[in-house]
Amino acid sequence: MGATRRGADVHRTAITGLAIDAEADRLAQAIDGRITLVHADGRVVGDSSVDGPELASLDNHLERPEVRIAREGQVGVVERYSTTVLADMLYAAVPARHPEIAYVRVALPLTTVTRQVTRIGAAALLAFALAAPVAIGLAWLSSALLSRRVQAIASAARRYGAGDIRRPSHDYANDELGDVARVLDASVQDLGRRAEELARDRAQMEAILSGMVEGVLIVNRQGRLQLVNRAAEEMLNVDASALGRLYLEVIRHPDISAQLTTALGGETSPPHELPLGRDASRSFVARAAPVSLAGGGGAILVLHDITDLRRADQVRRDFVANVSHELRTPLTAIRGYVEALIDEPSDADHTRHFLDIIARHAGRMERLVTDLLRLARLDANQEPLEITNCDIERIFRTVVTDLTPSIAAKEQHVTMVVAPEAGVVPVDPTKLHDIIRNLVENAVNYSPERASVYLEAHHRSGWVEIVVSDSGPGIPPADLTRVFERFYRVDKARARPGGTGLGLAIVRHLVELHGGTVKAENGAEGGARFTVTLPAQPDA
Ligand code: ADP
């Protein structure tokens, strides 16, 4: 229609009269339809379906519906039956700016229009039929690719969720989805690294706490147990099920509960010593302190087991008491005899007798002091081992020779048996001599006259066993482990006058210095039996 209007503008000056009708014919041919050119007064001045002379017989077209619309300056389109061409037509009229032509009307038979619409529809259908499979194919392909990538990202995300944060092996493409996946990956890796660091820190803290000998217990601000390490579980007799419960319900010890209550109130109470658990012989020091608000608030309780400290304290006190007692006995005797000599001077025999007693007590004091000094040196590690390969039989012989006067006086019988493979042992010879001498001296001293004393040495799976036994009265079973304690004597009445009560303590010290053990038993046929076990190899 635009072309028609333009055509009308172009020819408005050049065509007049019959030429107008011819122009209508020419235009009609170009569009394969009917063209009617109408004057402003409604006369038809050109029509492709009517020859020039007959134009005058045509009705005035001003009232044709399409022309009426065109008269209002719009495009008039109307369908109707044409009495001129005797067919259903589609009319379209537009106003024209030409002195002779006011309206240009185009008419197409409806069959032509329908045919053209059908042709266009068919062409569109064909185009759709050709394009649709390709479009569907392309859409399917691209959605399949996209869905595969989305699934790969989702599966990586699921894996991350399950805790496996290894980076996927494939690379993401360089598009928006790839960018999103890369950002997701980077943040997961970062989170993973932090989670690993946290887990490592936590494991380290748990290892430290569970390895601590001190008991540690933490309660939160609400007074619920947050942490109880293994030592605290054992000391307070609670287990892991106590976690999350109120300390007042779980901890049965009122002193500890009171300390925690004070700490939850923001104050630190002084350390408190208390017995704990079923075994009241154990002593603990408890100290509770508030946890700063920055640390989450609450309170922390630390329990130190000071049982060994207290025991060592007691041993030291007993030791001092024993030493004083052991020294006082001979001192009192010496003083008494000295005073007697001063107060009542008597004959030479009497004096000699008193002086012998004084000398014996002085000797006892000297031995006591010597043994005490030796124990002090051993305690302070001031007697280093000097290991050489020693002939055990030789040491046995030396000891027996040294003690021959006592053995002979009691008419005792000594037997020595050294197995060939136990003949040479890596030991400190002086110390082994002292060990054996102490044991043999005891055997001789605590056994009656004509008793037998046995010295044996044999090899037993990497160790050398030295056994000193006798046919004497033996040791009551309850005292077998205690005889190695300092100043421990089975029977004070039976204690030999020369003994210090320190001999076996020194023996145990010297044996342990060699990495060995010593034990006391009674022989199957009575008599005491001491077994010293020493490593057969220097580095065993
Ligand atoms: P002591 O100087 O009193 O002998 P020891 O430490 O050598 O001190 O011995 C501790 C205690 O062990 C002795 O007092 C004694 O009661 C007991 N004892 C040691 N050896 C024997 C033994 N062979 N037979 C019986 N009792 C023994």
Coordinates of C-alpha atoms and ligand atoms in Angstrom, one line a residue:
M1 CA 0.0 0.0 0.0
G2 CA 2.9 2.3 0.8
A3 CA 4.3 1.6 -2.7
T4 CA 1.0 2.5 -4.2
R5 CA 0.8 5.8 -2.3
R6 CA 4.4 6.6 -3.4
G7 CA 3.5 5.7 -7.0
A8 CA 0.6 8.1 -6.8
D9 CA 2.9 10.9 -5.5
V10 CA 5.5 10.4 -8.2
H11 CA 3.0 10.5 -11.1
R12 CA 0.7 13.2 -9.8
T13 CA 2.0 15.9 -12.2
A14 CA 2.8 13.8 -15.2
I15 CA -0.5 12.0 -15.8
T16 CA -3.9 13.5 -16.7
G17 CA -7.1 12.3 -18.5
L18 CA -6.6 9.2 -20.5
A19 CA -3.1 8.9 -19.3
I20 CA -4.5 8.5 -15.8
D21 CA -6.6 5.5 -16.9
A22 CA -3.5 4.0 -18.6
E23 CA -1.5 4.5 -15.5
A24 CA -4.2 2.6 -13.6
D25 CA -3.8 -0.3 -16.1
R26 CA -0.1 -0.3 -15.8
L27 CA -0.1 -0.3 -12.0
A28 CA -2.8 -3.1 -12.0
Q29 CA -0.5 -5.2 -14.2
A30 CA 2.4 -4.7 -11.8
I31 CA 0.4 -5.9 -8.8
D32 CA -1.8 -8.4 -10.6
G33 CA -5.0 -6.7 -9.2
R34 CA -7.5 -3.9 -10.0
I35 CA -6.6 -0.2 -9.5
T36 CA -9.2 2.5 -9.3
L37 CA -8.2 6.1 -9.2
V38 CA -10.9 8.4 -7.8
H39 CA -11.3 12.2 -8.1
A40 CA -12.0 14.3 -5.1
D41 CA -15.6 14.6 -6.2
G42 CA -16.0 10.8 -6.4
R43 CA -15.6 10.4 -10.2
V44 CA -13.6 7.5 -11.3
V45 CA -10.7 9.0 -13.4
G46 CA -8.9 5.7 -14.0
D47 CA -9.7 2.1 -13.6
S48 CA -7.8 -1.0 -14.7
S49 CA -11.0 -3.0 -15.2
V50 CA -12.9 -0.4 -17.1
D51 CA -11.9 1.2 -20.5
G52 CA -11.5 4.9 -20.7
P53 CA -14.8 5.9 -22.4
E54 CA -16.8 3.8 -20.0
L55 CA -15.4 5.4 -17.0
A56 CA -18.1 8.1 -17.0
S57 CA -20.7 5.4 -16.6
L58 CA -19.3 4.3 -13.3
D59 CA -21.0 5.2 -10.1
N60 CA -19.7 8.0 -7.9
H61 CA -17.2 6.3 -5.6
L62 CA -17.2 8.8 -2.8
E63 CA -19.6 6.6 -0.8
R64 CA -17.7 3.4 -1.3
P65 CA -16.9 2.2 2.3
E66 CA -13.2 2.1 1.7
V67 CA -13.2 5.5 0.1
R68 CA -15.2 6.9 3.0
I69 CA -12.5 5.7 5.3
A70 CA -9.8 7.1 3.0
R71 CA -11.6 10.5 3.0
E72 CA -10.9 10.6 6.8
G73 CA -7.2 10.3 5.9
Q74 CA -6.9 6.6 6.9
V75 CA -6.3 3.5 4.9
G76 CA -9.7 2.0 4.2
V77 CA -9.8 -1.8 3.9
V78 CA -13.1 -3.6 3.1
E79 CA -14.2 -6.9 1.8
R80 CA -17.3 -7.0 -0.4
Y81 CA -18.8 -8.3 -3.6
S82 CA -18.0 -6.2 -6.7
T83 CA -20.8 -5.6 -9.1
T84 CA -18.2 -4.4 -11.6
V85 CA -16.0 -7.5 -11.7
L86 CA -18.7 -9.8 -10.2
A87 CA -16.5 -11.3 -7.6
D88 CA -15.7 -11.1 -3.9
M89 CA -13.0 -8.6 -3.6
L90 CA -10.7 -7.1 -1.0
Y91 CA -10.6 -3.3 -1.4
A92 CA -8.0 -0.9 0.1
A93 CA -8.2 2.8 -0.5
V94 CA -5.7 5.5 0.5
P95 CA -5.8 9.3 0.1
A96 CA -3.4 10.7 -2.7
R97 CA -2.0 14.1 -3.1
H98 CA -2.7 14.8 -6.8
P99 CA -4.9 17.4 -8.5
E100 CA -6.9 14.8 -10.4
I101 CA -6.6 11.8 -8.1
A102 CA -7.8 12.2 -4.5
Y103 CA -7.9 8.4 -3.7
V104 CA -6.2 5.4 -5.0
R105 CA -8.0 2.1 -4.5
V106 CA -6.5 -1.3 -4.9
A107 CA -8.8 -4.3 -5.3
L108 CA -7.7 -7.9 -5.2
P109 CA -10.0 -10.9 -5.7
L110 CA -10.3 -12.6 -2.4
T111 CA -9.3 -15.9 -4.0
T112 CA -5.9 -14.3 -4.9
V113 CA -5.5 -13.0 -1.3
T114 CA -6.4 -16.4 0.1
R115 CA -4.0 -18.1 -2.3
Q116 CA -1.2 -15.8 -1.3
V117 CA -2.0 -16.2 2.4
T118 CA -2.0 -20.0 1.8
R119 CA 1.3 -19.7 -0.1
I120 CA 2.9 -17.7 2.6
G121 CA 1.5 -20.1 5.3
A122 CA 2.9 -23.1 3.3
A123 CA 6.2 -21.4 3.0
A124 CA 6.2 -20.6 6.7
L125 CA 5.2 -24.2 7.5
L126 CA 8.0 -25.5 5.3
A127 CA 10.5 -23.2 6.9
F128 CA 9.3 -24.3 10.3
A129 CA 9.4 -28.0 9.3
L130 CA 13.0 -27.6 8.1
A131 CA 14.1 -25.4 10.9
A132 CA 12.4 -27.1 13.8
P133 CA 14.4 -30.4 13.9
V134 CA 17.6 -28.4 13.5
A135 CA 16.6 -26.0 16.3
I136 CA 15.3 -28.9 18.5
G137 CA 18.5 -30.8 17.8
L138 CA 20.7 -27.8 18.7
A139 CA 18.6 -27.0 21.7
W140 CA 18.8 -30.7 22.9
L141 CA 22.6 -30.8 22.3
S142 CA 23.2 -27.6 24.1
S143 CA 20.9 -28.5 27.0
A144 CA 22.5 -31.9 27.2
L145 CA 26.0 -30.4 27.4
L146 CA 24.8 -27.8 29.9
S147 CA 23.1 -30.5 32.0
R148 CA 26.2 -32.6 32.0
R149 CA 28.3 -29.8 33.3
V150 CA 25.7 -28.8 35.9
Q151 CA 25.6 -32.4 37.0
A152 CA 29.4 -32.6 37.2
I153 CA 29.3 -29.4 39.4
A154 CA 26.5 -30.8 41.5
S155 CA 28.3 -34.1 42.0
A156 CA 31.5 -32.2 43.0
A157 CA 29.3 -30.1 45.5
R158 CA 27.8 -33.4 46.9
R159 CA 31.3 -34.8 47.3
Y160 CA 32.4 -31.6 49.1
G161 CA 29.4 -31.9 51.3
A162 CA 30.4 -35.4 52.3
G163 CA 33.8 -34.1 53.3
D164 CA 35.9 -35.1 50.3
I165 CA 37.3 -31.8 49.1
R166 CA 39.7 -33.1 46.5
R167 CA 39.6 -30.8 43.4
P168 CA 37.8 -32.5 40.4
S169 CA 40.2 -33.8 37.7
H170 CA 38.3 -32.1 34.8
D171 CA 38.7 -28.4 34.0
Y172 CA 35.8 -26.0 33.9
A173 CA 35.1 -24.2 30.6
N174 CA 35.8 -20.5 30.2
D175 CA 32.2 -19.3 30.5
E176 CA 29.9 -18.0 33.2
L177 CA 29.1 -21.5 34.5
G178 CA 32.8 -22.3 34.5
D179 CA 33.5 -19.1 36.5
V180 CA 30.7 -20.0 39.0
A181 CA 32.2 -23.5 39.4
R182 CA 35.7 -22.2 39.9
V183 CA 34.6 -19.7 42.5
L184 CA 32.7 -22.5 44.3
D185 CA 35.8 -24.8 44.1
A186 CA 38.1 -22.0 45.4
S187 CA 35.8 -21.3 48.4
V188 CA 35.4 -25.0 49.2
Q189 CA 39.2 -25.5 49.1
D190 CA 39.7 -22.5 51.3
L191 CA 37.0 -23.8 53.8
G192 CA 38.5 -27.2 53.6
R193 CA 42.0 -25.9 54.4
R194 CA 40.6 -24.0 57.4
A195 CA 38.6 -27.0 58.5
E196 CA 41.7 -29.1 58.3
E197 CA 43.7 -26.6 60.4
L198 CA 40.9 -26.5 63.0
A199 CA 40.7 -30.3 63.1
R200 CA 44.5 -30.5 63.5
D201 CA 44.5 -27.9 66.3
R202 CA 41.6 -29.7 68.0
A203 CA 43.4 -33.1 67.7
Q204 CA 46.5 -31.5 69.0
M205 CA 44.6 -30.0 71.9
E206 CA 42.9 -33.3 72.7
A207 CA 46.2 -35.2 72.5
I208 CA 47.7 -32.7 75.0
L209 CA 44.7 -32.9 77.3
S210 CA 44.5 -36.6 77.3
G211 CA 48.2 -37.0 77.8
M212 CA 48.3 -34.6 80.7
V213 CA 48.7 -36.1 84.2
E214 CA 46.7 -33.2 85.6
G215 CA 42.9 -33.5 85.5
V216 CA 41.3 -30.7 83.4
L217 CA 37.6 -30.0 83.5
I218 CA 35.7 -27.1 81.8
V219 CA 32.2 -26.0 82.4
N220 CA 30.3 -23.4 80.4
R221 CA 28.5 -20.3 81.6
Q222 CA 25.4 -22.4 82.3
G223 CA 27.5 -24.7 84.5
R224 CA 27.3 -27.6 82.1
L225 CA 30.4 -29.8 81.6
Q226 CA 32.1 -29.0 78.3
L227 CA 35.3 -31.0 78.6
V228 CA 36.7 -33.6 81.0
N229 CA 40.1 -35.1 80.2
R230 CA 41.0 -38.7 80.9
A231 CA 42.9 -37.8 84.1
A232 CA 39.9 -35.9 85.4
E233 CA 37.5 -38.7 84.5
E234 CA 39.6 -41.1 86.6
M235 CA 40.1 -38.7 89.5
L236 CA 36.5 -37.6 89.7
N237 CA 35.1 -41.0 88.8
V238 CA 33.0 -39.6 85.9
D239 CA 32.8 -40.8 82.3
A240 CA 32.1 -39.3 78.9
S241 CA 28.3 -39.4 79.5
A242 CA 28.7 -36.6 82.0
L243 CA 29.4 -34.1 79.2
G244 CA 26.6 -31.6 78.8
R245 CA 25.2 -32.2 82.3
L246 CA 25.3 -29.8 85.2
Y247 CA 28.5 -30.1 87.3
L248 CA 26.4 -29.9 90.5
E249 CA 24.7 -33.2 89.4
V250 CA 27.8 -34.9 88.3
I251 CA 30.6 -34.0 90.7
R252 CA 30.1 -35.6 94.0
H253 CA 32.8 -33.6 95.8
P254 CA 31.4 -30.6 97.6
D255 CA 34.8 -28.8 97.7
I256 CA 35.2 -29.0 94.0
S257 CA 31.6 -27.9 93.3
A258 CA 32.2 -24.9 95.6
Q259 CA 35.3 -24.0 93.8
L260 CA 33.6 -24.1 90.4
T261 CA 30.7 -22.0 91.7
T262 CA 33.2 -19.4 92.9
A263 CA 34.9 -19.4 89.5
L264 CA 31.6 -19.1 87.7
G265 CA 31.0 -16.0 89.8
G266 CA 34.2 -14.6 88.3
E267 CA 36.6 -15.2 91.2
T268 CA 39.6 -17.5 91.5
S269 CA 39.7 -19.4 94.8
P270 CA 43.0 -20.4 96.4
P271 CA 44.3 -23.9 95.6
H272 CA 42.6 -26.5 97.8
E273 CA 44.1 -29.8 98.9
L274 CA 41.6 -32.7 99.2
P275 CA 41.4 -36.5 99.2
L276 CA 39.5 -37.9 96.1
G277 CA 37.8 -41.0 95.0
R278 CA 37.4 -44.3 96.7
D279 CA 41.1 -44.5 97.6
A280 CA 41.4 -41.7 100.3
S281 CA 45.1 -42.3 100.5
R282 CA 45.5 -40.2 97.3
S283 CA 45.8 -36.5 97.7
F284 CA 44.9 -33.8 95.1
V285 CA 45.2 -30.1 94.8
A286 CA 42.2 -28.5 93.0
R287 CA 42.2 -25.0 91.5
A288 CA 39.3 -23.4 89.6
A289 CA 39.5 -20.2 87.7
P290 CA 37.0 -18.2 85.6
V291 CA 37.3 -18.4 81.8
S292 CA 37.4 -14.9 80.2
L293 CA 34.3 -13.9 78.3
A294 CA 36.4 -13.7 75.1
G295 CA 37.0 -17.4 75.7
G296 CA 33.3 -18.1 75.9
G297 CA 33.0 -17.7 79.7
G298 CA 32.5 -20.5 82.2
A299 CA 35.2 -22.0 84.5
I300 CA 38.2 -24.3 84.3
L301 CA 39.3 -26.7 87.0
V302 CA 42.7 -28.2 87.2
L303 CA 43.5 -31.2 89.5
H304 CA 47.0 -32.1 90.5
D305 CA 47.7 -35.5 91.9
I306 CA 50.2 -34.8 94.7
T307 CA 50.0 -38.3 96.2
D308 CA 53.6 -39.1 95.3
L309 CA 54.7 -35.7 96.6
R310 CA 53.0 -36.3 99.9
R311 CA 54.3 -39.9 100.0
A312 CA 57.9 -38.7 99.3
D313 CA 57.4 -36.1 102.1
Q314 CA 56.3 -38.9 104.4
V315 CA 59.2 -41.1 103.4
R316 CA 61.6 -38.2 104.1
R317 CA 60.0 -37.5 107.5
D318 CA 60.2 -41.3 108.4
F319 CA 63.8 -41.4 107.2
V320 CA 64.9 -38.5 109.4
A321 CA 63.1 -40.1 112.4
N322 CA 64.7 -43.4 111.6
V323 CA 68.2 -41.9 111.2
S324 CA 67.8 -40.0 114.5
H325 CA 66.6 -43.1 116.2
E326 CA 69.4 -45.3 114.8
L327 CA 72.0 -42.8 115.8
R328 CA 70.6 -42.1 119.2
T329 CA 70.8 -45.8 120.3
P330 CA 74.6 -46.2 120.0
L331 CA 75.1 -42.6 121.1
T332 CA 73.1 -43.2 124.3
A333 CA 75.1 -46.3 124.9
I334 CA 78.4 -44.6 124.3
R335 CA 77.4 -41.7 126.6
G336 CA 76.3 -44.1 129.3
Y337 CA 79.5 -46.1 129.3
V338 CA 81.7 -43.0 129.1
E339 CA 79.8 -41.4 132.1
A340 CA 80.1 -44.7 134.0
L341 CA 83.9 -44.7 133.4
I342 CA 84.2 -41.1 134.5
D343 CA 81.9 -41.5 137.6
E344 CA 83.2 -44.8 138.8
P345 CA 86.8 -45.5 137.8
S346 CA 87.3 -49.2 138.1
D347 CA 89.8 -51.9 137.3
A348 CA 91.5 -52.3 134.0
D349 CA 89.4 -55.3 132.9
H350 CA 86.2 -53.5 133.6
T351 CA 87.4 -50.4 131.8
R352 CA 88.6 -52.5 128.9
H353 CA 85.1 -54.1 128.7
F354 CA 83.4 -50.7 128.7
L355 CA 85.7 -49.4 126.1
D356 CA 85.0 -52.4 123.8
I357 CA 81.3 -51.7 124.1
I358 CA 81.9 -48.0 123.3
A359 CA 84.1 -49.0 120.3
R360 CA 81.4 -51.4 119.0
H361 CA 78.7 -48.7 119.2
A362 CA 81.1 -46.2 117.6
G363 CA 81.7 -48.8 114.8
R364 CA 77.9 -49.2 114.4
M365 CA 77.5 -45.4 114.1
E366 CA 80.3 -45.3 111.6
R367 CA 78.7 -48.1 109.5
L368 CA 75.4 -46.3 109.7
V369 CA 76.9 -43.0 108.5
T370 CA 78.9 -44.8 105.8
D371 CA 75.7 -46.5 104.5
L372 CA 73.7 -43.3 104.7
L373 CA 76.4 -41.4 102.8
R374 CA 76.4 -44.2 100.2
L375 CA 72.6 -44.1 99.8
A376 CA 72.8 -40.3 99.5
R377 CA 75.5 -40.7 96.7
L378 CA 73.3 -43.3 94.9
D379 CA 70.2 -41.1 95.2
A380 CA 72.2 -38.2 93.7
N381 CA 73.5 -40.4 90.9
Q382 CA 77.0 -39.8 92.1
E383 CA 78.2 -43.4 91.6
P384 CA 78.6 -43.9 87.9
L385 CA 78.7 -47.4 86.5
E386 CA 82.0 -48.7 85.3
I387 CA 81.1 -51.8 83.4
T388 CA 83.7 -54.5 82.5
N389 CA 83.4 -58.2 81.9
C390 CA 83.6 -59.8 85.3
D391 CA 84.2 -63.3 86.4
I392 CA 81.4 -64.0 88.7
E393 CA 83.1 -67.0 90.4
R394 CA 86.0 -64.8 91.3
I395 CA 83.6 -62.3 93.0
F396 CA 81.9 -65.1 94.8
R397 CA 85.3 -66.4 96.1
T398 CA 86.4 -62.9 97.2
V399 CA 83.2 -62.4 99.2
V400 CA 83.4 -65.8 100.9
T401 CA 87.1 -65.2 101.7
D402 CA 86.2 -61.8 103.3
L403 CA 83.5 -63.4 105.4
T404 CA 85.4 -66.6 106.3
P405 CA 85.9 -65.6 110.0
S406 CA 82.1 -65.2 110.5
I407 CA 81.4 -68.4 108.4
A408 CA 83.9 -70.3 110.3
A409 CA 82.7 -69.0 113.7
K410 CA 79.2 -70.4 113.0
E411 CA 80.6 -73.5 111.3
Q412 CA 78.5 -72.8 108.3
H413 CA 78.9 -74.5 104.9
V414 CA 79.0 -72.4 101.7
T415 CA 78.3 -73.9 98.2
M416 CA 79.1 -72.1 95.0
V417 CA 77.7 -73.1 91.6
V418 CA 78.4 -71.0 88.5
A419 CA 77.0 -72.2 85.1
P420 CA 79.6 -71.9 82.4
E421 CA 77.6 -69.5 80.2
A422 CA 77.0 -67.2 83.2
G423 CA 80.7 -67.2 84.1
V424 CA 81.5 -63.7 82.6
V425 CA 79.0 -60.9 83.0
P426 CA 79.3 -57.2 82.0
V427 CA 78.9 -55.4 85.4
D428 CA 80.6 -52.9 87.6
P429 CA 82.8 -55.3 89.6
T430 CA 83.0 -53.2 92.8
K431 CA 79.2 -52.7 92.9
L432 CA 78.5 -56.4 92.1
H433 CA 80.9 -57.3 94.9
D434 CA 79.0 -55.1 97.3
I435 CA 75.7 -56.6 96.2
I436 CA 76.8 -60.2 96.8
R437 CA 78.6 -59.3 100.0
N438 CA 75.5 -57.7 101.5
L439 CA 73.4 -60.8 100.6
V440 CA 75.9 -63.4 101.8
E441 CA 76.6 -61.4 105.0
N442 CA 72.8 -61.4 105.7
A443 CA 72.6 -65.2 104.9
V444 CA 75.5 -65.9 107.3
N445 CA 74.2 -63.5 110.0
Y446 CA 70.5 -64.5 110.0
S447 CA 71.2 -68.3 109.6
P448 CA 72.0 -70.4 112.7
E449 CA 75.2 -72.3 113.3
R450 CA 76.0 -75.1 110.9
A451 CA 73.5 -73.7 108.3
S452 CA 74.2 -73.9 104.6
V453 CA 74.6 -70.9 102.3
Y454 CA 74.3 -71.3 98.5
L455 CA 75.7 -69.0 95.8
E456 CA 74.6 -69.8 92.3
A457 CA 74.8 -68.0 88.9
H458 CA 73.1 -69.1 85.8
H459 CA 71.9 -67.7 82.4
R460 CA 68.2 -67.3 81.6
S461 CA 67.1 -65.9 78.2
G462 CA 69.4 -62.8 77.9
W463 CA 69.7 -62.3 81.7
V464 CA 72.1 -63.6 84.3
E465 CA 70.5 -64.7 87.6
I466 CA 72.6 -64.7 90.8
V467 CA 70.9 -66.5 93.7
V468 CA 72.0 -66.2 97.3
S469 CA 70.0 -68.6 99.5
D470 CA 70.4 -70.1 102.9
S471 CA 68.9 -72.7 105.2
G472 CA 68.0 -70.2 107.9
P473 CA 64.6 -69.1 109.2
G474 CA 63.6 -67.3 106.0
I475 CA 61.5 -64.1 105.9
P476 CA 57.7 -63.9 106.7
P477 CA 55.8 -63.6 103.4
A478 CA 54.3 -60.2 104.4
D479 CA 57.8 -58.8 104.7
L480 CA 59.3 -60.1 101.5
T481 CA 58.8 -56.9 99.6
R482 CA 59.4 -54.6 102.5
V483 CA 62.9 -55.8 103.4
F484 CA 64.4 -53.6 100.7
E485 CA 63.0 -50.4 102.4
R486 CA 65.5 -48.3 104.3
F487 CA 65.7 -49.3 108.0
Y488 CA 63.1 -52.0 107.6
R489 CA 63.8 -55.0 109.8
V490 CA 61.6 -58.0 110.0
D491 CA 62.1 -58.5 113.7
K492 CA 63.8 -55.8 115.7
A493 CA 64.6 -58.3 118.4
R494 CA 66.3 -60.6 115.9
A495 CA 68.2 -57.7 114.2
R496 CA 71.8 -58.4 114.3
P497 CA 73.8 -55.9 116.4
G498 CA 76.0 -54.8 113.5
G499 CA 73.2 -54.3 111.0
T500 CA 72.2 -50.8 109.9
G501 CA 68.9 -51.8 108.2
L502 CA 70.2 -50.2 105.0
G503 CA 72.0 -53.1 103.4
L504 CA 69.2 -54.4 101.2
A505 CA 68.2 -50.8 100.2
I506 CA 71.7 -50.3 98.9
V507 CA 71.6 -53.7 97.2
R508 CA 68.4 -52.7 95.3
H509 CA 69.8 -49.4 94.3
L510 CA 73.0 -51.0 92.9
V511 CA 71.0 -53.7 91.0
E512 CA 68.7 -51.1 89.5
L513 CA 71.6 -49.0 88.5
H514 CA 72.7 -52.0 86.3
G515 CA 69.2 -52.2 84.8
G516 CA 68.4 -55.3 86.8
T517 CA 65.9 -56.4 89.5
V518 CA 66.2 -58.1 92.9
K519 CA 63.6 -60.1 94.7
A520 CA 63.3 -61.9 98.0
E521 CA 61.5 -65.2 98.5
N522 CA 61.6 -68.2 100.7
G523 CA 63.1 -71.4 99.4
A524 CA 60.9 -74.5 98.9
E525 CA 62.6 -76.1 101.9
G526 CA 62.7 -72.9 104.0
G527 CA 65.4 -70.3 104.2
A528 CA 65.6 -67.0 102.5
R529 CA 66.4 -66.8 98.8
F530 CA 67.5 -63.6 97.1
T531 CA 67.6 -63.5 93.3
V532 CA 69.4 -60.7 91.5
T533 CA 68.7 -60.6 87.7
L534 CA 71.2 -58.6 85.6
P535 CA 71.3 -58.0 81.8
A536 CA 73.7 -60.5 80.2
Q537 CA 74.6 -57.9 77.5
P538 CA 75.8 -54.4 78.5
D539 CA 73.1 -52.7 76.4
A540 CA 70.2 -55.0 77.2
Ligands
ADP1 P1 70.3 -55.3 108.2 O1 71.4 -54.4 108.4 O2 69.3 -55.3 109.4 O3 70.7 -56.7 107.9 P2 69.2 -55.4 105.6 O4 68.7 -54.3 104.8 O5 70.4 -56.0 105.1 O6 69.5 -54.7 107.0 O7 68.1 -56.4 105.8 C1 66.8 -56.0 106.2 C2 66.1 -57.0 107.0 O8 65.8 -58.2 106.2 C3 66.9 -57.6 108.1 O9 66.8 -56.9 109.3 C4 66.3 -59.0 108.3 O10 65.2 -58.9 109.1 C5 65.8 -59.4 106.9 N1 66.8 -60.3 106.2 C6 67.7 -60.0 105.3 N2 68.4 -61.1 104.9 C7 67.8 -62.1 105.5 C8 68.1 -63.5 105.5 N3 69.0 -64.1 104.8 N4 67.3 -64.3 106.3 C9 66.4 -63.8 107.1 N5 66.1 -62.5 107.2 C10 66.8 -61.6 106.4

